[in-house]
mmCIF file of C-alpha atoms and ligand atoms in Angstrom:
data_model
loop_
_atom_site.group_PDB
_atom_site.id
_atom_site.type_symbol
_atom_site.label_atom_id
_atom_site.label_comp_id
_atom_site.label_asym_id
_atom_site.label_seq_id
_atom_site.Cartn_x
_atom_site.Cartn_y
_atom_site.Cartn_z
ATOM 1 C CA MET A 92 4.824 24.060 -11.708
ATOM 2 C CA LYS A 93 7.413 21.537 -10.608
ATOM 3 C CA ASP A 94 8.672 19.180 -13.307
ATOM 4 C CA VAL A 95 7.507 15.576 -12.946
ATOM 5 C CA TYR A 96 9.869 12.731 -13.818
ATOM 6 C CA ILE A 97 8.409 9.248 -14.328
ATOM 7 C CA LEU A 98 10.529 6.128 -14.551
ATOM 8 C CA GLY A 99 8.723 3.583 -16.756
ATOM 9 C CA ILE A 100 9.262 -0.164 -17.083
ATOM 10 C CA GLU A 101 7.921 -2.399 -19.876
ATOM 11 C CA THR A 102 8.373 -6.183 -20.103
ATOM 12 C CA SER A 103 5.019 -7.419 -21.448
ATOM 13 C CA CYS A 104 6.431 -9.392 -24.390
ATOM 14 C CA ASP A 105 9.987 -9.669 -25.703
ATOM 15 C CA GLU A 106 11.432 -6.212 -25.023
ATOM 16 C CA THR A 107 13.022 -5.358 -21.671
ATOM 17 C CA SER A 108 12.816 -1.597 -21.400
ATOM 18 C CA CYS A 109 13.207 1.264 -18.954
ATOM 19 C CA SER A 110 12.722 4.956 -19.661
ATOM 20 C CA ILE A 111 12.559 8.292 -17.898
ATOM 21 C CA VAL A 112 10.102 10.869 -19.245
ATOM 22 C CA LYS A 113 9.625 14.455 -18.059
ATOM 23 C CA ASN A 114 6.104 15.899 -17.812
ATOM 24 C CA GLY A 115 4.690 13.186 -20.090
ATOM 25 C CA VAL A 116 6.219 14.723 -23.213
ATOM 26 C CA GLU A 117 10.010 14.826 -22.981
ATOM 27 C CA GLU A 118 12.071 11.658 -23.238
ATOM 28 C CA ILE A 119 15.093 11.949 -20.966
ATOM 29 C CA ASN A 120 16.554 8.518 -21.643
ATOM 30 C CA THR A 121 15.380 5.093 -22.781
ATOM 31 C CA VAL A 122 17.030 1.694 -22.793
ATOM 32 C CA ILE A 123 15.476 -1.197 -24.770
ATOM 33 C CA LEU A 124 16.924 -4.688 -24.945
ATOM 34 C CA SER A 125 15.085 -6.633 -27.634
ATOM 35 C CA GLN A 126 15.021 -10.413 -27.644
ATOM 36 C CA VAL A 127 13.824 -10.561 -31.246
ATOM 37 C CA ASP A 128 16.977 -12.314 -32.515
ATOM 38 C CA ILE A 129 16.405 -15.141 -30.021
ATOM 39 C CA HIS A 130 12.690 -15.622 -30.775
ATOM 40 C CA THR A 131 13.237 -15.441 -34.551
ATOM 41 C CA LEU A 132 14.971 -18.830 -34.245
ATOM 42 C CA TYR A 133 11.642 -20.287 -33.071
ATOM 43 C CA GLY A 134 9.365 -18.435 -35.511
ATOM 44 C CA GLY A 135 7.667 -16.463 -32.728
ATOM 45 C CA VAL A 136 7.920 -15.444 -29.078
ATOM 46 C CA VAL A 137 8.517 -18.366 -26.687
ATOM 47 C CA PRO A 138 7.037 -17.219 -23.331
ATOM 48 C CA GLU A 139 9.404 -19.190 -21.087
ATOM 49 C CA ILE A 140 12.475 -17.902 -22.909
ATOM 50 C CA ALA A 141 11.081 -14.351 -22.838
ATOM 51 C CA SER A 142 10.647 -14.323 -19.049
ATOM 52 C CA ARG A 143 14.076 -15.827 -18.437
ATOM 53 C CA ASN A 144 15.676 -13.113 -20.544
ATOM 54 C CA HIS A 145 13.713 -10.384 -18.742
ATOM 55 C CA VAL A 146 15.052 -11.752 -15.434
ATOM 56 C CA LYS A 147 18.584 -11.658 -16.854
ATOM 57 C CA ASP A 148 18.279 -8.113 -18.263
ATOM 58 C CA ILE A 149 15.925 -6.113 -16.047
ATOM 59 C CA VAL A 150 18.407 -4.837 -13.433
ATOM 60 C CA PHE A 151 20.945 -3.857 -16.093
ATOM 61 C CA VAL A 152 18.291 -1.978 -18.079
ATOM 62 C CA ILE A 153 17.020 0.011 -15.076
ATOM 63 C CA GLU A 154 20.532 0.841 -13.836
ATOM 64 C CA LYS A 155 21.734 1.895 -17.286
ATOM 65 C CA CYS A 156 18.674 4.037 -17.911
ATOM 66 C CA LEU A 157 19.170 5.943 -14.663
ATOM 67 C CA LYS A 158 22.936 6.249 -15.015
ATOM 68 C CA ASP A 159 22.838 7.594 -18.582
ATOM 69 C CA SER A 160 20.076 10.060 -17.691
ATOM 70 C CA ASN A 161 22.330 11.805 -15.159
ATOM 71 C CA LEU A 162 19.421 11.670 -12.734
ATOM 72 C CA SER A 163 19.179 9.817 -9.446
ATOM 73 C CA MET A 164 16.211 8.126 -7.797
ATOM 74 C CA ASN A 165 15.765 11.321 -5.753
ATOM 75 C CA ASP A 166 14.672 13.082 -8.946
ATOM 76 C CA ILE A 167 12.071 10.442 -9.841
ATOM 77 C CA ASP A 168 8.472 11.187 -8.816
ATOM 78 C CA ALA A 169 6.861 7.801 -9.546
ATOM 79 C CA ILE A 170 7.459 4.355 -11.046
ATOM 80 C CA ALA A 171 5.151 3.412 -13.937
ATOM 81 C CA VAL A 172 4.957 -0.173 -15.093
ATOM 82 C CA THR A 173 2.975 -2.311 -17.541
ATOM 83 C CA TYR A 174 0.719 -4.626 -15.504
ATOM 84 C CA GLY A 175 -1.035 -6.191 -18.528
ATOM 85 C CA PRO A 176 -1.979 -7.456 -20.990
ATOM 86 C CA GLY A 177 0.909 -9.628 -22.108
ATOM 87 C CA LEU A 178 2.792 -12.808 -21.291
ATOM 88 C CA ILE A 179 2.264 -13.448 -17.597
ATOM 89 C CA GLY A 180 5.838 -14.537 -16.826
ATOM 90 C CA SER A 181 7.213 -11.518 -18.669
ATOM 91 C CA LEU A 182 4.809 -9.057 -17.028
ATOM 92 C CA LEU A 183 5.665 -10.377 -13.557
ATOM 93 C CA VAL A 184 9.371 -9.647 -13.996
ATOM 94 C CA GLY A 185 8.762 -5.971 -14.797
ATOM 95 C CA LEU A 186 6.047 -5.571 -12.187
ATOM 96 C CA GLU A 187 8.102 -7.126 -9.401
ATOM 97 C CA ALA A 188 11.111 -5.015 -10.388
ATOM 98 C CA ALA A 189 8.925 -1.880 -10.318
ATOM 99 C CA LYS A 190 7.450 -2.797 -6.923
ATOM 100 C CA THR A 191 10.932 -3.403 -5.525
ATOM 101 C CA VAL A 192 12.211 -0.029 -6.733
ATOM 102 C CA ALA A 193 9.036 1.686 -5.474
ATOM 103 C CA TYR A 194 9.375 0.017 -2.069
ATOM 104 C CA ILE A 195 13.094 0.643 -1.582
ATOM 105 C CA PHE A 196 12.964 4.292 -2.683
ATOM 106 C CA ASN A 197 9.494 4.979 -1.289
ATOM 107 C CA LYS A 198 7.990 6.074 -4.617
ATOM 108 C CA PRO A 199 4.368 5.796 -5.791
ATOM 109 C CA LEU A 200 3.646 2.855 -8.109
ATOM 110 C CA VAL A 201 1.608 3.614 -11.245
ATOM 111 C CA PRO A 202 0.251 0.568 -13.099
ATOM 112 C CA VAL A 203 -0.174 1.206 -16.834
ATOM 113 C CA HIS A 204 -2.284 -0.790 -19.279
ATOM 114 C CA HIS A 205 -0.115 -1.697 -22.280
ATOM 115 C CA ILE A 206 -2.644 -0.243 -24.753
ATOM 116 C CA ARG A 207 -2.708 3.041 -22.848
ATOM 117 C CA GLY A 208 1.060 3.018 -23.250
ATOM 118 C CA HIS A 209 0.849 2.588 -27.031
ATOM 119 C CA ILE A 210 -1.672 5.445 -27.258
ATOM 120 C CA TYR A 211 0.522 7.789 -25.199
ATOM 121 C CA ALA A 212 3.519 7.128 -27.444
ATOM 122 C CA ASN A 213 1.817 9.993 -29.309
ATOM 123 C CA SER A 214 2.317 12.282 -26.311
ATOM 124 C CA ILE A 215 6.114 12.324 -26.648
ATOM 125 C CA GLY A 216 7.011 15.726 -28.060
ATOM 126 C CA ASN A 217 3.378 16.720 -28.607
ATOM 127 C CA GLY A 218 1.139 16.092 -25.614
ATOM 128 C CA MET A 219 -2.398 14.850 -26.212
ATOM 129 C CA THR A 220 -5.318 16.718 -27.772
ATOM 130 C CA PHE A 221 -8.863 15.482 -27.102
ATOM 131 C CA PRO A 222 -11.363 14.398 -28.239
ATOM 132 C CA LEU A 223 -9.546 11.943 -30.463
ATOM 133 C CA LEU A 224 -9.977 8.674 -32.282
ATOM 134 C CA ALA A 225 -7.178 6.158 -31.697
ATOM 135 C CA LEU A 226 -6.578 3.266 -34.071
ATOM 136 C CA ILE A 227 -4.508 0.753 -32.134
ATOM 137 C CA ILE A 228 -2.793 -1.763 -34.410
ATOM 138 C CA SER A 229 -0.286 -4.183 -32.932
ATOM 139 C CA GLY A 230 0.629 -7.857 -32.718
ATOM 140 C CA GLY A 231 -2.229 -8.474 -30.284
ATOM 141 C CA HIS A 232 -4.691 -5.622 -30.921
ATOM 142 C CA THR A 233 -6.797 -3.951 -33.608
ATOM 143 C CA GLU A 234 -9.065 -1.457 -31.911
ATOM 144 C CA LEU A 235 -10.839 1.816 -32.607
ATOM 145 C CA LEU A 236 -11.142 3.874 -29.468
ATOM 146 C CA TYR A 237 -13.050 7.129 -29.094
ATOM 147 C CA MET A 238 -11.351 9.159 -26.349
ATOM 148 C CA LYS A 239 -13.168 12.220 -25.001
ATOM 149 C CA ASP A 240 -10.470 12.676 -22.391
ATOM 150 C CA HIS A 241 -7.660 10.786 -20.649
ATOM 151 C CA PHE A 242 -10.127 8.707 -18.628
ATOM 152 C CA ASP A 243 -13.335 8.968 -20.609
ATOM 153 C CA TYR A 244 -13.279 6.671 -23.623
ATOM 154 C CA LYS A 245 -15.181 3.931 -25.364
ATOM 155 C CA LEU A 246 -14.386 1.117 -27.730
ATOM 156 C CA ILE A 247 -16.215 1.560 -31.013
ATOM 157 C CA GLY A 248 -14.668 -1.287 -32.979
ATOM 158 C CA SER A 249 -12.218 -4.147 -32.751
ATOM 159 C CA THR A 250 -11.081 -7.228 -34.614
ATOM 160 C CA LEU A 251 -13.404 -10.205 -34.515
ATOM 161 C CA ASP A 252 -10.491 -12.633 -34.894
ATOM 162 C CA ASP A 253 -6.787 -12.027 -35.675
ATOM 163 C CA ALA A 254 -5.011 -8.772 -34.871
ATOM 164 C CA VAL A 255 -3.523 -6.971 -37.849
ATOM 165 C CA GLY A 256 0.112 -7.517 -36.687
ATOM 166 C CA GLU A 257 -0.590 -11.197 -36.150
ATOM 167 C CA CYS A 258 -1.936 -11.346 -39.716
ATOM 168 C CA TYR A 259 1.238 -9.654 -41.041
ATOM 169 C CA ASP A 260 3.403 -12.179 -39.173
ATOM 170 C CA LYS A 261 1.402 -15.175 -40.454
ATOM 171 C CA VAL A 262 1.378 -13.931 -44.041
ATOM 172 C CA ALA A 263 5.141 -13.390 -43.711
ATOM 173 C CA ARG A 264 5.536 -17.027 -42.756
ATOM 174 C CA VAL A 265 3.870 -18.083 -46.026
ATOM 175 C CA MET A 266 6.471 -15.972 -47.792
ATOM 176 C CA ASP A 267 9.386 -17.500 -45.809
ATOM 177 C CA ILE A 268 10.047 -14.196 -44.069
ATOM 178 C CA PRO A 269 11.310 -14.637 -40.469
ATOM 179 C CA TYR A 270 9.368 -13.396 -37.415
ATOM 180 C CA PRO A 271 8.354 -10.598 -36.974
ATOM 181 C CA GLY A 272 7.483 -10.270 -40.646
ATOM 182 C CA GLY A 273 5.612 -6.943 -40.607
ATOM 183 C CA PRO A 274 8.557 -4.644 -41.365
ATOM 184 C CA GLU A 275 9.812 -6.835 -44.254
ATOM 185 C CA ILE A 276 6.341 -7.056 -45.866
ATOM 186 C CA ASP A 277 6.122 -3.264 -45.616
ATOM 187 C CA LYS A 278 9.473 -2.963 -47.411
ATOM 188 C CA LEU A 279 8.566 -5.536 -50.092
ATOM 189 C CA ALA A 280 5.159 -3.898 -50.632
ATOM 190 C CA HIS A 281 6.920 -0.766 -51.852
ATOM 191 C CA GLN A 282 8.890 -2.795 -54.411
ATOM 192 C CA GLY A 283 5.955 -4.745 -55.890
ATOM 193 C CA ASN A 284 2.671 -4.189 -57.719
ATOM 194 C CA ASP A 285 -0.911 -4.827 -56.684
ATOM 195 C CA THR A 286 -1.507 -7.854 -58.946
ATOM 196 C CA TYR A 287 -3.091 -10.485 -56.692
ATOM 197 C CA ASN A 288 -6.817 -10.323 -56.073
ATOM 198 C CA LEU A 289 -7.521 -10.538 -52.327
ATOM 199 C CA PRO A 290 -10.859 -9.908 -50.575
ATOM 200 C CA ILE A 291 -11.434 -6.783 -48.446
ATOM 201 C CA PRO A 292 -12.434 -8.320 -45.104
ATOM 202 C CA LEU A 293 -15.630 -7.400 -43.256
ATOM 203 C CA ASP A 294 -16.518 -4.674 -45.728
ATOM 204 C CA ASP A 295 -19.678 -3.716 -43.826
ATOM 205 C CA ASP A 296 -21.291 -0.865 -41.878
ATOM 206 C CA SER A 297 -19.742 -1.775 -38.517
ATOM 207 C CA PHE A 298 -16.451 -0.421 -37.133
ATOM 208 C CA ASN A 299 -15.136 -3.928 -36.541
ATOM 209 C CA PHE A 300 -12.294 -5.608 -38.382
ATOM 210 C CA SER A 301 -11.438 -9.170 -39.368
ATOM 211 C CA PHE A 302 -8.112 -10.468 -40.607
ATOM 212 C CA SER A 303 -8.255 -14.240 -40.404
ATOM 213 C CA GLY A 304 -10.109 -14.541 -43.743
ATOM 214 C CA LEU A 305 -7.470 -12.397 -45.433
ATOM 215 C CA LYS A 306 -4.720 -14.550 -43.920
ATOM 216 C CA SER A 307 -6.468 -17.720 -45.224
ATOM 217 C CA ALA A 308 -6.898 -16.134 -48.664
ATOM 218 C CA VAL A 309 -3.137 -15.505 -48.836
ATOM 219 C CA ILE A 310 -2.365 -19.069 -47.700
ATOM 220 C CA ASN A 311 -4.782 -20.504 -50.309
ATOM 221 C CA LEU A 312 -3.345 -18.309 -53.018
ATOM 222 C CA ALA A 313 0.199 -19.497 -52.220
ATOM 223 C CA HIS A 314 -0.910 -23.167 -52.255
ATOM 224 C CA ASN A 315 -2.780 -22.781 -55.543
ATOM 225 C CA LEU A 316 0.210 -21.127 -57.196
ATOM 226 C CA GLU A 317 2.462 -23.901 -55.942
ATOM 227 C CA GLN A 318 0.092 -26.597 -57.245
ATOM 228 C CA ARG A 319 0.023 -24.948 -60.657
ATOM 229 C CA GLY A 320 3.821 -24.727 -60.599
ATOM 230 C CA GLU A 321 3.638 -20.926 -60.792
ATOM 231 C CA LYS A 322 6.091 -18.686 -58.984
ATOM 232 C CA LEU A 323 4.851 -16.517 -56.133
ATOM 233 C CA ILE A 324 6.095 -12.967 -56.640
ATOM 234 C CA LYS A 325 6.771 -11.817 -53.099
ATOM 235 C CA GLY A 326 6.811 -8.087 -53.782
ATOM 236 C CA ASP A 327 3.473 -8.282 -55.601
ATOM 237 C CA LEU A 328 1.879 -10.389 -52.869
ATOM 238 C CA ALA A 329 3.187 -8.012 -50.178
ATOM 239 C CA CYS A 330 1.824 -5.022 -52.123
ATOM 240 C CA SER A 331 -1.577 -6.635 -52.790
ATOM 241 C CA PHE A 332 -1.902 -7.780 -49.168
ATOM 242 C CA GLN A 333 -0.830 -4.441 -47.690
ATOM 243 C CA ASN A 334 -3.224 -2.519 -49.940
ATOM 244 C CA VAL A 335 -6.143 -4.606 -48.664
ATOM 245 C CA VAL A 336 -5.066 -4.020 -45.044
ATOM 246 C CA ILE A 337 -4.784 -0.282 -45.715
ATOM 247 C CA LYS A 338 -8.218 -0.157 -47.366
ATOM 248 C CA SER A 339 -9.816 -2.006 -44.478
ATOM 249 C CA LEU A 340 -8.184 0.148 -41.779
ATOM 250 C CA THR A 341 -8.655 3.496 -43.494
ATOM 251 C CA SER A 342 -12.241 3.036 -44.662
ATOM 252 C CA LYS A 343 -13.567 2.177 -41.204
ATOM 253 C CA THR A 344 -11.424 4.709 -39.354
ATOM 254 C CA ILE A 345 -12.268 7.644 -41.626
ATOM 255 C CA ARG A 346 -15.972 6.775 -41.478
ATOM 256 C CA ALA A 347 -15.773 6.678 -37.656
ATOM 257 C CA MET A 348 -14.046 10.103 -37.631
ATOM 258 C CA GLU A 349 -16.910 11.552 -39.639
ATOM 259 C CA GLU A 350 -19.709 9.789 -37.807
ATOM 260 C CA TYR A 351 -18.362 10.807 -34.376
ATOM 261 C CA ASP A 352 -17.400 14.255 -35.672
ATOM 262 C CA ILE A 353 -13.818 14.091 -34.394
ATOM 263 C CA ASP A 354 -10.872 16.156 -35.709
ATOM 264 C CA ASN A 355 -7.930 14.403 -34.038
ATOM 265 C CA LEU A 356 -6.756 11.015 -35.262
ATOM 266 C CA ILE A 357 -3.865 9.033 -33.821
ATOM 267 C CA LEU A 358 -2.294 5.696 -34.723
ATOM 268 C CA ALA A 359 -0.724 3.501 -32.076
ATOM 269 C CA GLY A 360 0.971 0.105 -31.720
ATOM 270 C CA GLY A 361 3.718 -1.791 -33.528
ATOM 271 C CA VAL A 362 1.932 -1.820 -36.899
ATOM 272 C CA SER A 363 1.705 1.991 -36.847
ATOM 273 C CA ALA A 364 5.396 1.847 -37.869
ATOM 274 C CA ASN A 365 4.136 0.696 -41.287
ATOM 275 C CA LYS A 366 5.059 3.252 -43.936
ATOM 276 C CA GLY A 367 2.204 2.348 -46.283
ATOM 277 C CA ILE A 368 -0.381 2.695 -43.509
ATOM 278 C CA ARG A 369 1.101 5.943 -42.150
ATOM 279 C CA ASP A 370 1.341 7.523 -45.609
ATOM 280 C CA GLU A 371 -2.241 6.678 -46.579
ATOM 281 C CA PHE A 372 -3.663 7.963 -43.285
ATOM 282 C CA ALA A 373 -1.599 11.145 -43.620
ATOM 283 C CA LYS A 374 -2.912 11.696 -47.163
ATOM 284 C CA LEU A 375 -6.561 11.050 -46.250
ATOM 285 C CA SER A 376 -6.295 13.175 -43.087
ATOM 286 C CA SER A 377 -4.943 16.097 -45.041
ATOM 287 C CA GLU A 378 -7.774 15.754 -47.589
ATOM 288 C CA LYS A 379 -10.366 15.629 -44.794
ATOM 289 C CA GLY A 380 -8.770 18.337 -42.634
ATOM 290 C CA PHE A 381 -8.043 16.030 -39.665
ATOM 291 C CA ASN A 382 -5.124 16.562 -37.277
ATOM 292 C CA PHE A 383 -3.205 13.326 -37.685
ATOM 293 C CA SER A 384 -0.507 12.025 -35.362
ATOM 294 C CA THR A 385 1.602 8.888 -35.317
ATOM 295 C CA PRO A 386 4.300 8.063 -32.794
ATOM 296 C CA HIS A 387 7.898 8.472 -33.886
ATOM 297 C CA ILE A 388 8.944 5.104 -35.421
ATOM 298 C CA LYS A 389 11.065 4.254 -32.381
ATOM 299 C CA TYR A 390 8.018 4.554 -30.069
ATOM 300 C CA CYS A 391 5.691 2.366 -32.221
ATOM 301 C CA THR A 392 6.863 -1.067 -31.096
ATOM 302 C CA ASP A 393 7.098 -1.962 -27.413
ATOM 303 C CA ASN A 394 9.136 0.457 -25.290
ATOM 304 C CA ALA A 395 9.086 1.947 -21.800
ATOM 305 C CA THR A 396 9.005 5.565 -23.034
ATOM 306 C CA MET A 397 5.319 5.208 -23.864
ATOM 307 C CA ILE A 398 4.689 3.604 -20.457
ATOM 308 C CA ALA A 399 6.398 6.492 -18.649
ATOM 309 C CA ALA A 400 4.448 9.026 -20.777
ATOM 310 C CA ALA A 401 1.115 7.346 -19.991
ATOM 311 C CA GLY A 402 2.249 6.976 -16.380
ATOM 312 C CA TYR A 403 2.649 10.760 -16.083
ATOM 313 C CA TYR A 404 -1.031 11.464 -16.835
ATOM 314 C CA LEU A 405 -2.133 8.639 -14.528
ATOM 315 C CA TYR A 406 0.146 9.893 -11.746
ATOM 316 C CA ILE A 407 -0.910 13.534 -11.870
ATOM 317 C CA ASN A 408 -4.538 12.374 -11.769
ATOM 318 C CA GLY A 409 -3.949 10.224 -8.685
ATOM 319 C CA HIS A 410 -4.017 6.789 -10.324
ATOM 320 C CA VAL A 411 -1.438 5.181 -8.074
ATOM 321 C CA SER A 412 -1.616 1.671 -6.652
ATOM 322 C CA SER A 413 -0.581 -0.302 -3.596
ATOM 323 C CA LEU A 414 2.264 -2.792 -3.924
ATOM 324 C CA GLU A 415 -0.318 -5.598 -3.762
ATOM 325 C CA ILE A 416 -1.246 -5.204 -7.427
ATOM 326 C CA ASP A 417 -0.913 -8.323 -9.581
ATOM 327 C CA ALA A 418 -0.024 -8.742 -13.257
ATOM 328 C CA GLU A 419 -2.999 -9.447 -15.560
ATOM 329 C CA SER A 420 -2.161 -11.270 -18.767
ATOM 330 C CA GLY A 421 -5.634 -10.575 -20.190
ATOM 331 C CA ALA A 422 -6.135 -7.078 -18.744
ATOM 332 C CA LYS A 423 -8.960 -5.227 -20.516
ATOM 333 C CA PHE A 424 -8.640 -1.521 -21.342
ATOM 334 C CA VAL A 425 -12.351 -1.091 -22.020
HETATM 335 O O1 KG4 B 161 3.169 -3.198 -30.449
HETATM 336 P P1 KG4 B 161 4.062 -4.361 -30.706
HETATM 337 O O2 KG4 B 161 5.547 -4.159 -30.566
HETATM 338 O O3 KG4 B 161 3.688 -5.565 -29.797
HETATM 339 C C1 KG4 B 161 2.385 -5.801 -29.356
HETATM 340 O O4 KG4 B 161 1.949 -5.142 -28.400
HETATM 341 O O5 KG4 B 161 1.758 -6.660 -30.011
HETATM 342 O O6 KG4 B 161 3.715 -4.861 -32.186
HETATM 343 C C2 KG4 B 161 4.417 -5.896 -32.798
HETATM 344 C C3 KG4 B 161 3.783 -6.144 -34.160
HETATM 345 C C4 KG4 B 161 4.338 -7.382 -34.882
HETATM 346 O O7 KG4 B 161 3.243 -8.152 -35.338
HETATM 347 C C5 KG4 B 161 5.105 -6.782 -36.058
HETATM 348 O O8 KG4 B 161 5.134 -7.608 -37.213
HETATM 349 C C6 KG4 B 161 4.319 -5.521 -36.318
HETATM 350 O O9 KG4 B 161 4.017 -5.021 -35.035
HETATM 351 N N1 KG4 B 161 5.089 -4.517 -37.067
HETATM 352 C C7 KG4 B 161 4.752 -4.134 -38.322
HETATM 353 C C8 KG4 B 161 5.726 -3.187 -38.718
HETATM 354 N N2 KG4 B 161 6.598 -3.014 -37.680
HETATM 355 C C9 KG4 B 161 6.193 -3.843 -36.676
HETATM 356 N N3 KG4 B 161 3.741 -4.523 -39.114
HETATM 357 C C10 KG4 B 161 3.656 -3.961 -40.331
HETATM 358 N N4 KG4 B 161 4.555 -3.058 -40.791
HETATM 359 C C11 KG4 B 161 5.597 -2.642 -40.035
HETATM 360 N N5 KG4 B 161 6.460 -1.744 -40.507
HETATM 361 ZN ZN1 ZN B 162 2.722 -3.597 -27.719
#
């Protein structure tokens, strides 16, 4: 069968990225320009600044990706792009760029839901094996998805309030760690001890999650320590907090694997870069005999490689769109 090359574009938040992926599994080349250093100055992503930087960077990123791949537009079968969810101004830059390229070079346009992208980060190098349970953990999402096939899936649990990445970033703020705080908490957690008593959130029979209570518990703990003139030990707080997150995520996910009788478990999203979370899932999966997959660290946070990989499966199954498609900041996956 002829090889299929997808050019992917991702601009849903603060990364401007373009990638070319072959047959949904082989990364040919990826370019990512991150704006994190700019947004750190403001303690979080500023939407207006994000879209302006996408406008500044998008042409460079696409041109560089193609040039360094030693391919030309003639080799590209389709253009995949994130249409939502995300920051509307940011999404529009990538979508309009993708439409322009598709129009000029007469290529099919493949709109990709950002969450589908995160899931298919697991396809790079491996392909996808169904049925599977996907735990999607990112700055905006905490979802358990049962996937029978590429296009047959259902949501079995999600967060009732904050997403897990959002919780990491807010807890980091209490500890004076700059945005995005997730990676630093992960590092600190491995240097500290589990000494602070924090509640396991929504410890019930559902497959839903909740992180706002945990965030408040950390904030209260920090205030109480301050009032008593006691020092907050960052490593210990990071370790105690991360252990609670791990317990919450693993207990519900493993129970769902057993209840739905599934063998394949994948993690997806920015928080799946977390070493503590990856290690615990790997350990439990090996004990339970599950096939466990996480994306390579570089494909966990936002990137266009995952969009091109997801775009491949959409394209070969005929999920192409007209150039009329609009960006959807609140696009639902299920
Ligand atoms: O998937 P992503 O790049 O953007 C969204 O789609 O939301 O995820 C970003 C989130 C941020 O909240 C960041 O703090 C978190 O992923 N993150 C981590 C780690 N690396 C990134 N959280 C915990 N541990 C990490 N190692
Ligand atoms: Zn993302």
